[in-house]
GROMACS .gro file of C-alpha atoms in nm:
model
  233
    1MET     CA    1   1.634  -1.299  17.856
    2VAL     CA    2   1.678  -1.678  17.736
    3ARG     CA    3   1.448  -1.928  17.807
    4TYR     CA    4   1.699  -2.219  17.897
    5ALA     CA    5   1.970  -2.043  18.126
    6VAL     CA    6   2.118  -2.363  18.222
    7LEU     CA    7   2.235  -2.696  18.076
    8ALA     CA    8   2.296  -2.990  18.285
    9ALA     CA    9   2.485  -3.296  18.104
   10GLY     CA   10   2.590  -3.617  18.192
   11PHE     CA   11   2.954  -3.731  18.144
   12ASP     CA   12   2.986  -4.110  18.063
   13GLY     CA   13   2.791  -4.203  17.766
   14THR     CA   14   2.698  -3.833  17.697
   15LEU     CA   15   3.000  -3.609  17.697
   16ALA     CA   16   3.232  -3.901  17.694
   17CYS     CA   17   3.269  -4.236  17.530
   18ASP     CA   18   3.451  -4.506  17.724
   19GLY     CA   19   3.576  -4.245  17.951
   20ARG     CA   20   3.728  -4.024  17.695
   21TYR     CA   21   3.563  -3.688  17.622
   22ASP     CA   22   3.544  -3.512  17.302
   23GLN     CA   23   3.697  -3.175  17.256
   24ARG     CA   24   3.397  -3.097  16.994
   25GLY     CA   25   3.146  -3.114  17.272
   26ILE     CA   26   3.392  -2.919  17.507
   27ALA     CA   27   3.403  -2.642  17.246
   28ALA     CA   28   3.030  -2.626  17.198
   29LEU     CA   29   2.963  -2.607  17.593
   30ARG     CA   30   3.236  -2.330  17.587
   31ALA     CA   31   3.038  -2.162  17.332
   32LEU     CA   32   2.726  -2.179  17.546
   33ALA     CA   33   2.893  -2.062  17.871
   34ALA     CA   34   3.013  -1.755  17.655
   35SER     CA   35   2.652  -1.686  17.593
   36GLY     CA   36   2.579  -1.635  17.947
   37ARG     CA   37   2.434  -1.964  18.017
   38LYS     CA   38   2.524  -2.173  18.320
   39LEU     CA   39   2.679  -2.536  18.317
   40ILE     CA   40   2.621  -2.819  18.535
   41LEU     CA   41   2.780  -3.157  18.509
   42ALA     CA   42   2.579  -3.452  18.661
   43THR     CA   43   2.782  -3.776  18.666
   44SER     CA   44   2.779  -4.112  18.845
   45ARG     CA   45   3.151  -4.095  18.906
   46GLU     CA   46   3.316  -4.015  19.245
   47LEU     CA   47   3.452  -3.654  19.233
   48ARG     CA   48   3.809  -3.763  19.270
   49ASP     CA   49   3.781  -3.991  18.980
   50LEU     CA   50   3.618  -3.720  18.762
   51LEU     CA   51   3.894  -3.457  18.866
   52ASP     CA   52   4.178  -3.696  18.775
   53ILE     CA   53   4.056  -3.759  18.411
   54PHE     CA   54   3.853  -3.447  18.321
   55PRO     CA   55   4.056  -3.130  18.341
   56GLU     CA   56   3.782  -2.942  18.159
   57VAL     CA   57   3.567  -2.953  18.459
   58ARG     CA   58   3.645  -2.600  18.538
   59LEU     CA   59   3.419  -2.504  18.241
   60PHE     CA   60   3.122  -2.587  18.471
   61ASP     CA   61   2.955  -2.377  18.735
   62TYR     CA   62   2.873  -2.678  18.938
   63VAL     CA   63   2.956  -3.052  18.936
   64VAL     CA   64   2.684  -3.297  19.067
   65ALA     CA   65   2.896  -3.636  19.144
   66GLU     CA   66   2.795  -3.968  19.267
   67ASN     CA   67   2.444  -3.952  19.126
   68GLY     CA   68   2.347  -3.640  19.315
   69ALA     CA   69   2.543  -3.734  19.645
   70VAL     CA   70   2.813  -3.445  19.616
   71LEU     CA   71   2.805  -3.100  19.503
   72HIS     CA   72   3.132  -2.935  19.378
   73CYS     CA   73   3.198  -2.576  19.266
   74PRO     CA   74   3.531  -2.585  19.049
   75ALA     CA   75   3.583  -2.192  19.072
   76VAL     CA   76   3.655  -2.211  19.439
   77ARG     CA   77   3.732  -2.582  19.450
   78GLU     CA   78   3.479  -2.624  19.737
   79SER     CA   79   3.270  -2.936  19.786
   80ALA     CA   80   2.960  -3.049  19.997
   81ILE     CA   81   2.849  -3.395  20.072
   82LEU     CA   82   2.478  -3.395  20.045
   83ALA     CA   83   2.372  -3.724  20.214
   84GLN     CA   84   2.502  -3.958  20.500
   85ALA     CA   85   2.799  -4.204  20.432
   86PRO     CA   86   2.722  -4.545  20.305
   87SER     CA   87   2.638  -4.820  20.551
   88GLU     CA   88   2.947  -5.006  20.687
   89LEU     CA   89   2.703  -5.323  20.753
   90LEU     CA   90   2.618  -5.317  20.386
   91ILE     CA   91   3.006  -5.272  20.280
   92HIS     CA   92   3.112  -5.554  20.494
   93ALA     CA   93   2.821  -5.778  20.368
   94LEU     CA   94   2.906  -5.721  19.999
   95ARG     CA   95   3.286  -5.802  20.083
   96ARG     CA   96   3.195  -6.108  20.267
   97ARG     CA   97   2.998  -6.238  19.948
   98GLY     CA   98   3.294  -6.143  19.731
   99VAL     CA   99   3.117  -5.877  19.521
  100GLN     CA  100   3.380  -5.716  19.299
  101PRO     CA  101   3.462  -5.450  19.190
  102LEU     CA  102   3.345  -5.255  19.502
  103SER     CA  103   3.399  -4.898  19.498
  104ILE     CA  104   3.306  -4.685  19.816
  105GLY     CA  105   3.232  -4.318  19.759
  106SER     CA  106   3.124  -4.036  19.987
  107VAL     CA  107   2.795  -4.157  19.996
  108GLY     CA  108   2.741  -4.421  19.723
  109VAL     CA  109   2.856  -4.782  19.686
  110THR     CA  110   2.913  -4.883  19.321
  111THR     CA  111   2.975  -5.234  19.162
  112GLY     CA  112   2.916  -5.428  18.836
  113GLY     CA  113   2.569  -5.483  18.690
  114SER     CA  114   2.631  -5.854  18.761
  115ALA     CA  115   2.597  -5.817  19.130
  116ARG     CA  116   2.237  -5.684  19.128
  117GLU     CA  117   2.088  -5.968  19.313
  118ALA     CA  118   2.336  -5.999  19.572
  119VAL     CA  119   2.330  -5.622  19.629
  120ILE     CA  120   1.931  -5.616  19.661
  121SER     CA  121   1.939  -5.922  19.865
  122GLU     CA  122   2.174  -5.764  20.131
  123ILE     CA  123   1.990  -5.425  20.129
  124GLU     CA  124   1.661  -5.629  20.215
  125ASN     CA  125   1.839  -5.840  20.478
  126LEU     CA  126   1.963  -5.530  20.640
  127ARG     CA  127   1.646  -5.337  20.593
  128LEU     CA  128   1.837  -5.041  20.460
  129ASP     CA  129   1.645  -4.733  20.325
  130CYS     CA  130   1.851  -4.740  19.998
  131GLN     CA  131   1.793  -4.753  19.624
  132VAL     CA  132   1.975  -4.930  19.350
  133ILE     CA  133   2.057  -4.686  19.064
  134ASP     CA  134   2.162  -4.825  18.705
  135ASN     CA  135   2.438  -4.616  18.570
  136GLY     CA  136   2.459  -4.806  18.242
  137ARG     CA  137   2.742  -5.066  18.303
  138THR     CA  138   2.751  -5.019  18.670
  139LEU     CA  139   2.508  -5.023  18.976
  140ALA     CA  140   2.509  -4.760  19.263
  141VAL     CA  141   2.352  -4.816  19.590
  142MET     CA  142   2.220  -4.476  19.696
  143PRO     CA  143   2.032  -4.343  19.987
  144ALA     CA  144   1.664  -4.302  19.906
  145GLY     CA  145   1.563  -4.003  19.741
  146VAL     CA  146   1.919  -3.892  19.643
  147ASN     CA  147   1.968  -3.885  19.278
  148LYS     CA  148   2.095  -3.661  18.988
  149ALA     CA  149   1.777  -3.455  19.018
  150SER     CA  150   1.806  -3.392  19.392
  151GLY     CA  151   2.169  -3.274  19.345
  152VAL     CA  152   2.096  -3.048  19.036
  153SER     CA  153   1.805  -2.889  19.228
  154ILE     CA  154   2.066  -2.792  19.496
  155ALA     CA  155   2.290  -2.648  19.240
  156LEU     CA  156   2.003  -2.450  19.093
  157GLU     CA  157   1.920  -2.304  19.409
  158GLU     CA  158   2.294  -2.183  19.438
  159LEU     CA  159   2.255  -2.031  19.098
  160GLY     CA  160   1.934  -1.868  19.161
  161LEU     CA  161   1.754  -2.028  18.894
  162SER     CA  162   1.454  -2.277  18.852
  163PRO     CA  163   1.391  -2.622  18.679
  164ARG     CA  164   1.194  -2.414  18.426
  165ASN     CA  165   1.523  -2.271  18.324
  166LEU     CA  166   1.677  -2.608  18.286
  167ILE     CA  167   1.760  -2.824  17.990
  168ALA     CA  168   1.920  -3.163  18.044
  169ILE     CA  169   2.091  -3.421  17.840
  170GLY     CA  170   2.187  -3.773  17.936
  171ASP     CA  171   2.202  -4.133  17.810
  172ALA     CA  172   2.134  -4.378  18.086
  173GLN     CA  173   1.871  -4.490  18.358
  174ASN     CA  174   2.029  -4.269  18.610
  175ASP     CA  175   1.942  -3.972  18.408
  176ALA     CA  176   1.575  -4.044  18.426
  177ALA     CA  177   1.496  -3.813  18.731
  178LEU     CA  178   1.700  -3.550  18.594
  179LEU     CA  179   1.515  -3.522  18.268
  180GLU     CA  180   1.197  -3.538  18.443
  181LEU     CA  181   1.312  -3.246  18.664
  182ALA     CA  182   1.422  -3.027  18.364
  183GLU     CA  183   1.190  -2.808  18.170
  184HIS     CA  184   1.308  -2.997  17.851
  185GLY     CA  185   1.483  -3.338  17.860
  186VAL     CA  186   1.719  -3.452  17.581
  187ALA     CA  187   1.862  -3.804  17.520
  188VAL     CA  188   2.167  -3.854  17.305
  189ALA     CA  189   2.103  -4.100  17.014
  190ASN     CA  190   2.316  -4.380  17.196
  191ALA     CA  191   2.087  -4.338  17.504
  192ALA     CA  192   1.898  -4.635  17.663
  193PRO     CA  193   1.558  -4.709  17.509
  194MET     CA  194   1.366  -4.605  17.852
  195LEU     CA  195   1.547  -4.262  17.849
  196LYS     CA  196   1.453  -4.220  17.487
  197ARG     CA  197   1.096  -4.274  17.564
  198LEU     CA  198   1.102  -4.040  17.853
  199ALA     CA  199   1.285  -3.770  17.669
  200ASP     CA  200   1.122  -3.449  17.509
  201ARG     CA  201   1.388  -3.492  17.235
  202VAL     CA  202   1.632  -3.742  17.106
  203THR     CA  203   1.936  -3.608  16.932
  204ARG     CA  204   2.035  -3.735  16.560
  205ALA     CA  205   2.409  -3.766  16.684
  206ALA     CA  206   2.539  -3.969  16.963
  207TYR     CA  207   2.778  -3.893  17.255
  208ALA     CA  208   2.939  -3.548  17.242
  209ASP     CA  209   2.823  -3.482  16.875
  210GLY     CA  210   2.454  -3.501  17.033
  211VAL     CA  211   2.562  -3.266  17.295
  212GLN     CA  212   2.698  -3.004  17.027
  213GLU     CA  213   2.375  -3.051  16.827
  214LEU     CA  214   2.167  -2.948  17.108
  215VAL     CA  215   2.403  -2.647  17.208
  216LEU     CA  216   2.415  -2.521  16.843
  217ASP     CA  217   2.019  -2.550  16.860
  218LEU     CA  218   2.013  -2.359  17.184
  219LEU     CA  219   2.249  -2.087  17.064
  220GLU     CA  220   2.031  -2.053  16.749
  221SER     CA  221   1.679  -2.069  16.891
  222ASP     CA  222   1.695  -2.111  17.254
  223ARG     CA  223   1.428  -2.383  17.198
  224THR     CA  224   1.141  -2.153  17.201
  225ASP     CA  225   0.930  -2.360  16.998
  226THR     CA  226   0.918  -2.629  17.263
  227PRO     CA  227   0.595  -2.634  17.480
  228ALA     CA  228   0.644  -2.606  17.870
  229ALA     CA  229   0.675  -2.925  18.052
  230HIS     CA  230   0.564  -2.757  18.399
  231ALA     CA  231   0.244  -2.573  18.441
  232ILE     CA  232   0.257  -2.242  18.658
  233ALA     CA  233  -0.050  -2.230  18.890
   0.00000   0.00000   0.00000
């Protein structure tokens, strides 16, 4: 039995660069799936946006979209929304302030990083129980407690697996909770400095090449040399 039975990977900045994914990374993931391991894609993107640009999504057992707010099973094309809809009051307030771009998802509200001050100000004015998640180039307003880790945890339950079976790879601040959840957290070489400090390992290569590097290592050794991240009582 393998130690790491499931890999959770980010999309933008990890599998993809500037929205374009690399077939080498996809080929590596296909080989990992052929070994019997499960794959979870964890992304900040809205599901409809991801499905439009990423036909290879069918390779994954589950997709966790909108920073943990939406769970999608490509095999049966079924989705579940895991949190409440975004606040209409917040949306109206941000539009009134001219915040652009403004994307309204099933749960999250996404805008550019330059709008951080306006977003935080309106959340405080409305006394909303929300958090602001840094996606790298964008910001997402999410309900408190909803993140990639919460969404991936539900996917793991559906797969009958534990975080102790999980290895995760990402690049941005919004991957931090996911790497903390995983038994082994990996940052690609192009990752944000804070994620590199948090990760158990940083790949030598960037983007999809970093994913390929990790996958080849998993197929060869299953990372059996790494110490356990979570103690069992």
